[in-house]
PDB file of C-alpha atoms in Angstrom:
ATOM      1  CA  MET A   1      99.566 106.699  86.928  1.00  0.00           C
ATOM      2  CA  PHE A   2     103.165 105.596  86.857  1.00  0.00           C
ATOM      3  CA  ALA A   3     104.594 102.666  88.605  1.00  0.00           C
ATOM      4  CA  GLN A   4     108.340 101.536  89.154  1.00  0.00           C
ATOM      5  CA  LEU A   5     108.456  98.199  88.039  1.00  0.00           C
ATOM      6  CA  THR A   6     111.573  95.437  88.004  1.00  0.00           C
ATOM      7  CA  VAL A   7     111.217  93.747  84.693  1.00  0.00           C
ATOM      8  CA  LEU A   8     113.308  91.650  82.620  1.00  0.00           C
ATOM      9  CA  GLY A   9     115.063  93.038  79.478  1.00  0.00           C
ATOM     10  CA  SER A  10     112.752  90.594  77.367  1.00  0.00           C
ATOM     11  CA  GLU A  11     109.905  92.372  78.969  1.00  0.00           C
ATOM     12  CA  ILE A  12     110.543  96.501  78.367  1.00  0.00           C
ATOM     13  CA  ALA A  13     107.694  97.587  76.372  1.00  0.00           C
ATOM     14  CA  PRO A  14     107.492 100.735  74.452  1.00  0.00           C
ATOM     15  CA  GLY A  15     106.955 103.722  76.719  1.00  0.00           C
ATOM     16  CA  ASP A  16     108.552 102.522  79.594  1.00  0.00           C
ATOM     17  CA  VAL A  17     111.376 105.077  80.869  1.00  0.00           C
ATOM     18  CA  LEU A  18     114.570 103.581  82.128  1.00  0.00           C
ATOM     19  CA  LYS A  19     116.145 104.468  85.532  1.00  0.00           C
ATOM     20  CA  ARG A  20     119.329 104.352  83.815  1.00  0.00           C
ATOM     21  CA  TYR A  21     118.413 106.193  80.551  1.00  0.00           C
ATOM     22  CA  PRO A  22     115.762 108.683  82.365  1.00  0.00           C
ATOM     23  CA  SER A  23     116.088 111.271  79.537  1.00  0.00           C
ATOM     24  CA  SER A  24     113.597 109.653  76.853  1.00  0.00           C
ATOM     25  CA  PRO A  25     110.509 106.735  76.848  1.00  0.00           C
ATOM     26  CA  VAL A  26     110.988 103.623  74.612  1.00  0.00           C
ATOM     27  CA  ALA A  27     109.534 104.194  71.433  1.00  0.00           C
ATOM     28  CA  VAL A  28     110.538 100.638  69.887  1.00  0.00           C
ATOM     29  CA  ALA A  29     111.553  97.602  71.588  1.00  0.00           C
ATOM     30  CA  GLU A  30     113.034  94.873  69.363  1.00  0.00           C
ATOM     31  CA  ASP A  31     112.708  91.597  69.390  1.00  0.00           C
ATOM     32  CA  VAL A  32     115.757  89.490  69.901  1.00  0.00           C
ATOM     33  CA  ASP A  33     117.550  88.306  67.158  1.00  0.00           C
ATOM     34  CA  PRO A  34     118.205  84.830  66.620  1.00  0.00           C
ATOM     35  CA  SER A  35     121.920  85.706  65.687  1.00  0.00           C
ATOM     36  CA  TYR A  36     122.252  88.018  69.155  1.00  0.00           C
ATOM     37  CA  PRO A  37     120.774  86.054  71.569  1.00  0.00           C
ATOM     38  CA  ASN A  38     121.874  87.848  74.364  1.00  0.00           C
ATOM     39  CA  SER A  39     121.347  91.482  73.155  1.00  0.00           C
ATOM     40  CA  ARG A  40     117.912  93.328  72.628  1.00  0.00           C
ATOM     41  CA  THR A  41     117.765  97.032  70.777  1.00  0.00           C
ATOM     42  CA  LEU A  42     115.839  99.968  71.763  1.00  0.00           C
ATOM     43  CA  ARG A  43     115.295 102.617  70.166  1.00  0.00           C
ATOM     44  CA  MET A  44     114.134 106.029  72.325  1.00  0.00           C
ATOM     45  CA  ALA A  45     111.592 108.587  71.609  1.00  0.00           C
ATOM     46  CA  ASN A  46     114.642 110.898  70.997  1.00  0.00           C
ATOM     47  CA  GLY A  47     116.324 108.864  68.511  1.00  0.00           C
ATOM     48  CA  ALA A  48     119.402 107.874  70.691  1.00  0.00           C
ATOM     49  CA  TRP A  49     119.564 103.539  70.655  1.00  0.00           C
ATOM     50  CA  TYR A  50     120.301 101.500  73.664  1.00  0.00           C
ATOM     51  CA  PHE A  51     120.796  97.284  73.533  1.00  0.00           C
ATOM     52  CA  CYS A  52     120.027  95.281  76.858  1.00  0.00           C
ATOM     53  CA  SER A  53     120.095  91.651  77.715  1.00  0.00           C
ATOM     54  CA  PRO A  54     117.004  89.753  77.825  1.00  0.00           C
ATOM     55  CA  ALA A  55     117.782  88.369  80.664  1.00  0.00           C
ATOM     56  CA  GLN A  56     119.096  90.998  83.068  1.00  0.00           C
ATOM     57  CA  GLU A  57     116.616  93.183  85.017  1.00  0.00           C
ATOM     58  CA  TYR A  58     115.828  96.423  84.806  1.00  0.00           C
ATOM     59  CA  VAL A  59     113.785  99.311  86.705  1.00  0.00           C
ATOM     60  CA  VAL A  60     111.361 101.482  84.296  1.00  0.00           C
ATOM     61  CA  LEU A  61     108.730 103.473  85.123  1.00  0.00           C
ATOM     62  CA  ARG A  62     105.595 102.346  83.688  1.00  0.00           C
ATOM     63  CA  GLU A  63     102.165 103.833  82.883  1.00  0.00           C
ATOM     64  CA  VAL A  64      99.949 101.151  84.385  1.00  0.00           C
ATOM     65  CA  ASP A  65      95.562 101.108  84.825  1.00  0.00           C
ATOM     66  CA  GLU A  66      94.485 102.753  87.820  1.00  0.00           C
ATOM     67  CA  PRO A  67      92.807  99.946  90.099  1.00  0.00           C
ATOM     68  CA  ALA A  68      88.577 100.396  89.211  1.00  0.00           C
ATOM     69  CA  ASN A  69      88.336 100.828  92.937  1.00  0.00           C
ATOM     70  CA  ALA A  70      91.187 103.272  93.529  1.00  0.00           C
ATOM     71  CA  GLY A  71      90.867 104.735  97.263  1.00  0.00           C
ATOM     72  CA  VAL A  72      88.443 101.469  98.430  1.00  0.00           C
ATOM     73  CA  VAL A  73      89.275  99.434 101.111  1.00  0.00           C
ATOM     74  CA  LEU A  74      87.914  95.705 100.517  1.00  0.00           C
ATOM     75  CA  VAL A  75      87.132  94.012 104.009  1.00  0.00           C
ATOM     76  CA  VAL A  76      87.731  90.420 104.249  1.00  0.00           C
ATOM     77  CA  GLY A  77      86.318  88.025 106.675  1.00  0.00           C
ATOM     78  CA  ASN A  78      83.476  85.447 107.478  1.00  0.00           C
ATOM     79  CA  THR A  79      80.163  85.757 105.762  1.00  0.00           C
ATOM     80  CA  SER A  80      78.912  82.286 106.719  1.00  0.00           C
ATOM     81  CA  SER A  81      75.775  83.140 108.534  1.00  0.00           C
ATOM     82  CA  PRO A  82      73.567  86.574 109.257  1.00  0.00           C
ATOM     83  CA  VAL A  83      75.164  86.860 112.513  1.00  0.00           C
ATOM     84  CA  ALA A  84      79.018  86.842 110.761  1.00  0.00           C
ATOM     85  CA  LEU A  85      78.047  89.316 108.176  1.00  0.00           C
ATOM     86  CA  ALA A  86      76.869  91.911 110.618  1.00  0.00           C
ATOM     87  CA  ASP A  87      79.865  91.456 112.404  1.00  0.00           C
ATOM     88  CA  LEU A  88      81.676  91.643 109.187  1.00  0.00           C
ATOM     89  CA  THR A  89      79.516  94.647 108.189  1.00  0.00           C
ATOM     90  CA  ALA A  90      80.304  96.674 111.661  1.00  0.00           C
ATOM     91  CA  PHE A  91      83.775  95.832 111.499  1.00  0.00           C
ATOM     92  CA  ALA A  92      83.885  97.035 108.235  1.00  0.00           C
ATOM     93  CA  CYS A  93      82.667 100.356 109.657  1.00  0.00           C
ATOM     94  CA  ASP A  94      85.303 100.498 112.027  1.00  0.00           C
ATOM     95  CA  VAL A  95      88.010 100.173 109.000  1.00  0.00           C
ATOM     96  CA  ALA A  96      85.923 102.905 106.976  1.00  0.00           C
ATOM     97  CA  ASP A  97      86.555 105.375 110.359  1.00  0.00           C
ATOM     98  CA  ARG A  98      89.821 104.731 111.159  1.00  0.00           C
ATOM     99  CA  LEU A  99      91.572 104.025 107.770  1.00  0.00           C
ATOM    100  CA  ARG A 100      89.681 106.976 106.259  1.00  0.00           C
ATOM    101  CA  PHE A 101      88.735 105.706 103.448  1.00  0.00           C
ATOM    102  CA  PRO A 102      85.536 103.455 101.828  1.00  0.00           C
ATOM    103  CA  THR A 103      84.960 100.433 102.750  1.00  0.00           C
ATOM    104  CA  VAL A 104      83.391  97.542 100.523  1.00  0.00           C
ATOM    105  CA  VAL A 105      82.180  94.494 102.383  1.00  0.00           C
ATOM    106  CA  ALA A 106      83.403  91.210 100.440  1.00  0.00           C
ATOM    107  CA  THR A 107      80.032  89.191 100.084  1.00  0.00           C
ATOM    108  CA  GLY A 108      81.640  86.481  98.036  1.00  0.00           C
ATOM    109  CA  ARG A 109      84.228  85.073  95.912  1.00  0.00           C
ATOM    110  CA  ASP A 110      83.702  87.558  92.703  1.00  0.00           C
ATOM    111  CA  TYR A 111      86.600  90.191  93.892  1.00  0.00           C
ATOM    112  CA  ASP A 112      89.529  91.315  92.688  1.00  0.00           C
ATOM    113  CA  PRO A 113      91.671  92.137  95.787  1.00  0.00           C
ATOM    114  CA  THR A 114      94.208  94.109  93.255  1.00  0.00           C
ATOM    115  CA  GLN A 115      91.512  96.424  92.162  1.00  0.00           C
ATOM    116  CA  TYR A 116      91.373  98.150  95.643  1.00  0.00           C
ATOM    117  CA  GLU A 117      93.350 100.623  97.181  1.00  0.00           C
ATOM    118  CA  ALA A 118      93.885  98.083 100.455  1.00  0.00           C
ATOM    119  CA  VAL A 119      92.380  94.659 101.861  1.00  0.00           C
ATOM    120  CA  VAL A 120      91.567  94.007 105.691  1.00  0.00           C
ATOM    121  CA  LEU A 121      91.404  91.080 106.782  1.00  0.00           C
ATOM    122  CA  ALA A 122      88.846  90.590 109.621  1.00  0.00           C
ATOM    123  CA  ASP A 123      88.894  87.980 112.440  1.00  0.00           C
ATOM    124  CA  GLY A 124      87.407  84.742 111.009  1.00  0.00           C
ATOM    125  CA  TRP A 125      88.828  85.357 107.613  1.00  0.00           C
ATOM    126  CA  SER A 126      90.171  81.862 107.494  1.00  0.00           C
ATOM    127  CA  GLU A 127      87.037  79.922 108.196  1.00  0.00           C
ATOM    128  CA  THR A 128      85.349  80.102 105.392  1.00  0.00           C
ATOM    129  CA  PHE A 129      86.346  79.048 101.211  1.00  0.00           C
ATOM    130  CA  GLU A 130      85.503  82.772  99.981  1.00  0.00           C
ATOM    131  CA  SER A 131      86.962  84.653 102.256  1.00  0.00           C
ATOM    132  CA  ALA A 132      90.112  82.093 102.743  1.00  0.00           C
ATOM    133  CA  ALA A 133      90.793  82.056  99.231  1.00  0.00           C
ATOM    134  CA  LEU A 134      90.206  86.266  98.562  1.00  0.00           C
ATOM    135  CA  GLY A 135      92.644  86.362 101.991  1.00  0.00           C
ATOM    136  CA  CYS A 136      95.533  84.281 100.296  1.00  0.00           C
ATOM    137  CA  GLU A 137      95.003  85.688  96.893  1.00  0.00           C
ATOM    138  CA  ALA A 138      95.578  89.582  98.562  1.00  0.00           C
ATOM    139  CA  THR A 139      98.432  88.627 100.488  1.00  0.00           C
ATOM    140  CA  LEU A 140      99.826  87.160  97.803  1.00  0.00           C
ATOM    141  CA  ALA A 141      99.582  89.965  95.441  1.00  0.00           C
ATOM    142  CA  ASP A 142     101.143  92.946  95.460  1.00  0.00           C
ATOM    143  CA  VAL A 143      98.073  94.920  97.472  1.00  0.00           C
ATOM    144  CA  CYS A 144      98.352  96.598 100.545  1.00  0.00           C
ATOM    145  CA  THR A 145      96.897  93.827 103.381  1.00  0.00           C
ATOM    146  CA  LEU A 146      96.232  94.563 107.043  1.00  0.00           C
ATOM    147  CA  TRP A 147      95.300  92.319 109.614  1.00  0.00           C
ATOM    148  CA  ALA A 148      91.794  93.565 111.760  1.00  0.00           C
ATOM    149  CA  ASP A 149      94.562  94.662 114.802  1.00  0.00           C
ATOM    150  CA  ASP A 150      96.347  96.769 113.135  1.00  0.00           C
ATOM    151  CA  VAL A 151      93.049  98.893 112.158  1.00  0.00           C
ATOM    152  CA  TYR A 152      92.623  99.537 115.602  1.00  0.00           C
ATOM    153  CA  GLU A 153      96.339 101.472 115.867  1.00  0.00           C
ATOM    154  CA  HIS A 154      94.704 104.164 114.173  1.00  0.00           C
ATOM    155  CA  PRO A 155      92.394 106.533 115.824  1.00  0.00           C
ATOM    156  CA  VAL A 156      89.192 106.943 115.547  1.00  0.00           C
ATOM    157  CA  ASN A 157      87.950 109.774 112.431  1.00  0.00           C
ATOM    158  CA  THR A 158      86.490 113.156 113.502  1.00  0.00           C
ATOM    159  CA  THR A 159      86.816 114.635 110.401  1.00  0.00           C
ATOM    160  CA  CYS A 160      84.350 115.326 107.973  1.00  0.00           C
ATOM    161  CA  GLY A 161      85.835 113.216 104.671  1.00  0.00           C
ATOM    162  CA  HIS A 162      83.519 116.011 102.610  1.00  0.00           C
ATOM    163  CA  CYS A 163      83.421 119.601 103.828  1.00  0.00           C
ATOM    164  CA  GLY A 164      86.620 119.044 105.893  1.00  0.00           C
ATOM    165  CA  GLU A 165      85.108 120.382 109.469  1.00  0.00           C
ATOM    166  CA  GLN A 166      86.689 118.856 112.837  1.00  0.00           C
ATOM    167  CA  GLY A 167      83.704 117.259 114.449  1.00  0.00           C
ATOM    168  CA  PRO A 168      82.883 114.509 117.156  1.00  0.00           C
ATOM    169  CA  GLU A 169      79.843 113.264 115.570  1.00  0.00           C
ATOM    170  CA  ALA A 170      81.490 112.834 111.890  1.00  0.00           C
ATOM    171  CA  ALA A 171      80.817 108.941 111.486  1.00  0.00           C
ATOM    172  CA  PRO A 172      80.766 106.579 108.543  1.00  0.00           C
ATOM    173  CA  VAL A 173      77.733 106.092 106.386  1.00  0.00           C
ATOM    174  CA  ARG A 174      75.970 103.108 105.052  1.00  0.00           C
ATOM    175  CA  SER A 175      76.370 102.482 101.369  1.00  0.00           C
ATOM    176  CA  VAL A 176      74.607  99.959  99.435  1.00  0.00           C
ATOM    177  CA  ASP A 177      78.088  97.028  99.654  1.00  0.00           C
ATOM    178  CA  GLY A 178      79.813  99.205 102.565  1.00  0.00           C
ATOM    179  CA  TRP A 179      80.471 102.399 104.367  1.00  0.00           C
ATOM    180  CA  THR A 180      81.799 106.025 103.589  1.00  0.00           C
ATOM    181  CA  THR A 181      84.196 107.417 105.322  1.00  0.00           C
ATOM    182  CA  SER A 182      83.262 109.490 108.116  1.00  0.00           C
ATOM    183  CA  VAL A 183      81.177 112.306 107.345  1.00  0.00           C
ATOM    184  CA  CYS A 184      79.207 114.982 109.716  1.00  0.00           C
ATOM    185  CA  PRO A 185      75.301 114.999 110.044  1.00  0.00           C
ATOM    186  CA  GLY A 186      75.372 118.508 108.258  1.00  0.00           C
ATOM    187  CA  CYS A 187      76.821 117.368 105.132  1.00  0.00           C
ATOM    188  CA  VAL A 188      74.825 113.819 105.144  1.00  0.00           C
ATOM    189  CA  ALA A 189      71.595 115.880 105.796  1.00  0.00           C
ATOM    190  CA  ALA A 190      72.925 118.181 102.656  1.00  0.00           C
ATOM    191  CA  ALA A 191      73.301 115.201 100.111  1.00  0.00           C
ATOM    192  CA  ARG A 192      69.879 113.520 101.265  1.00  0.00           C
ATOM    193  CA  ARG A 193      68.388 116.662 100.368  1.00  0.00           C
ATOM    194  CA  GLU A 194      70.462 118.594  97.727  1.00  0.00           C
ATOM    195  CA  ALA A 195      72.120 114.798  96.125  1.00  0.00           C
ATOM    196  CA  LEU A 196      75.666 116.258  96.660  1.00  0.00           C
ATOM    197  CA  PRO A 197      78.567 114.860  94.688  1.00  0.00           C
ATOM    198  CA  GLY A 198      81.087 112.932  96.152  1.00  0.00           C
ATOM    199  CA  VAL A 199      78.552 112.009  99.330  1.00  0.00           C
ATOM    200  CA  LEU A 200      77.576 108.703  99.464  1.00  0.00           C
ATOM    201  CA  VAL A 201      74.857 107.808 101.304  1.00  0.00           C
ATOM    202  CA  ALA A 202      72.407 104.950 101.908  1.00  0.00           C
ATOM    203  CA  ALA A 203      69.225 104.913  99.493  1.00  0.00           C
TER     204      ALA A 203
END
């Protein structure tokens, strides 16, 4: 997966593709020569040579690792009591249904918001240390972060996330730590019977 990043000339690395020189990726990025502190040498894969300023910003395309939980939304909120956890889990079902992504309910501090497709902050997320820390981390990181009200701007999903058929009975299914996307009853039944790949159902 490639991402467009803005980096300093001193941070340009082999494999980067510079926006201003899109024809070839960087093969070798030489360290700054103390004799020429304002210049850094870049040798491109096609044999061309370029010079850049270590202190100037450049736009590059860089291959980055896909997040471990790409395609999954982390739901952060108050889990300080069984009732609060039940409310958060119910809200995570709405998130999965409306945003059309599987959800994981954050039940502690041991989650990395940057490894998820997005983070949804439920009402009351700032009331406990663990959820407040995760929420602040998500808002400060380069992560898509949504508030609870944002979720309800999206309509309820009536399309099965497995077979693609429309049906008013399609709904998220409880998984071990969250919810699947909406799945029709037929696919749920078939998944439980046949262990279909790509359909997560409760154990």
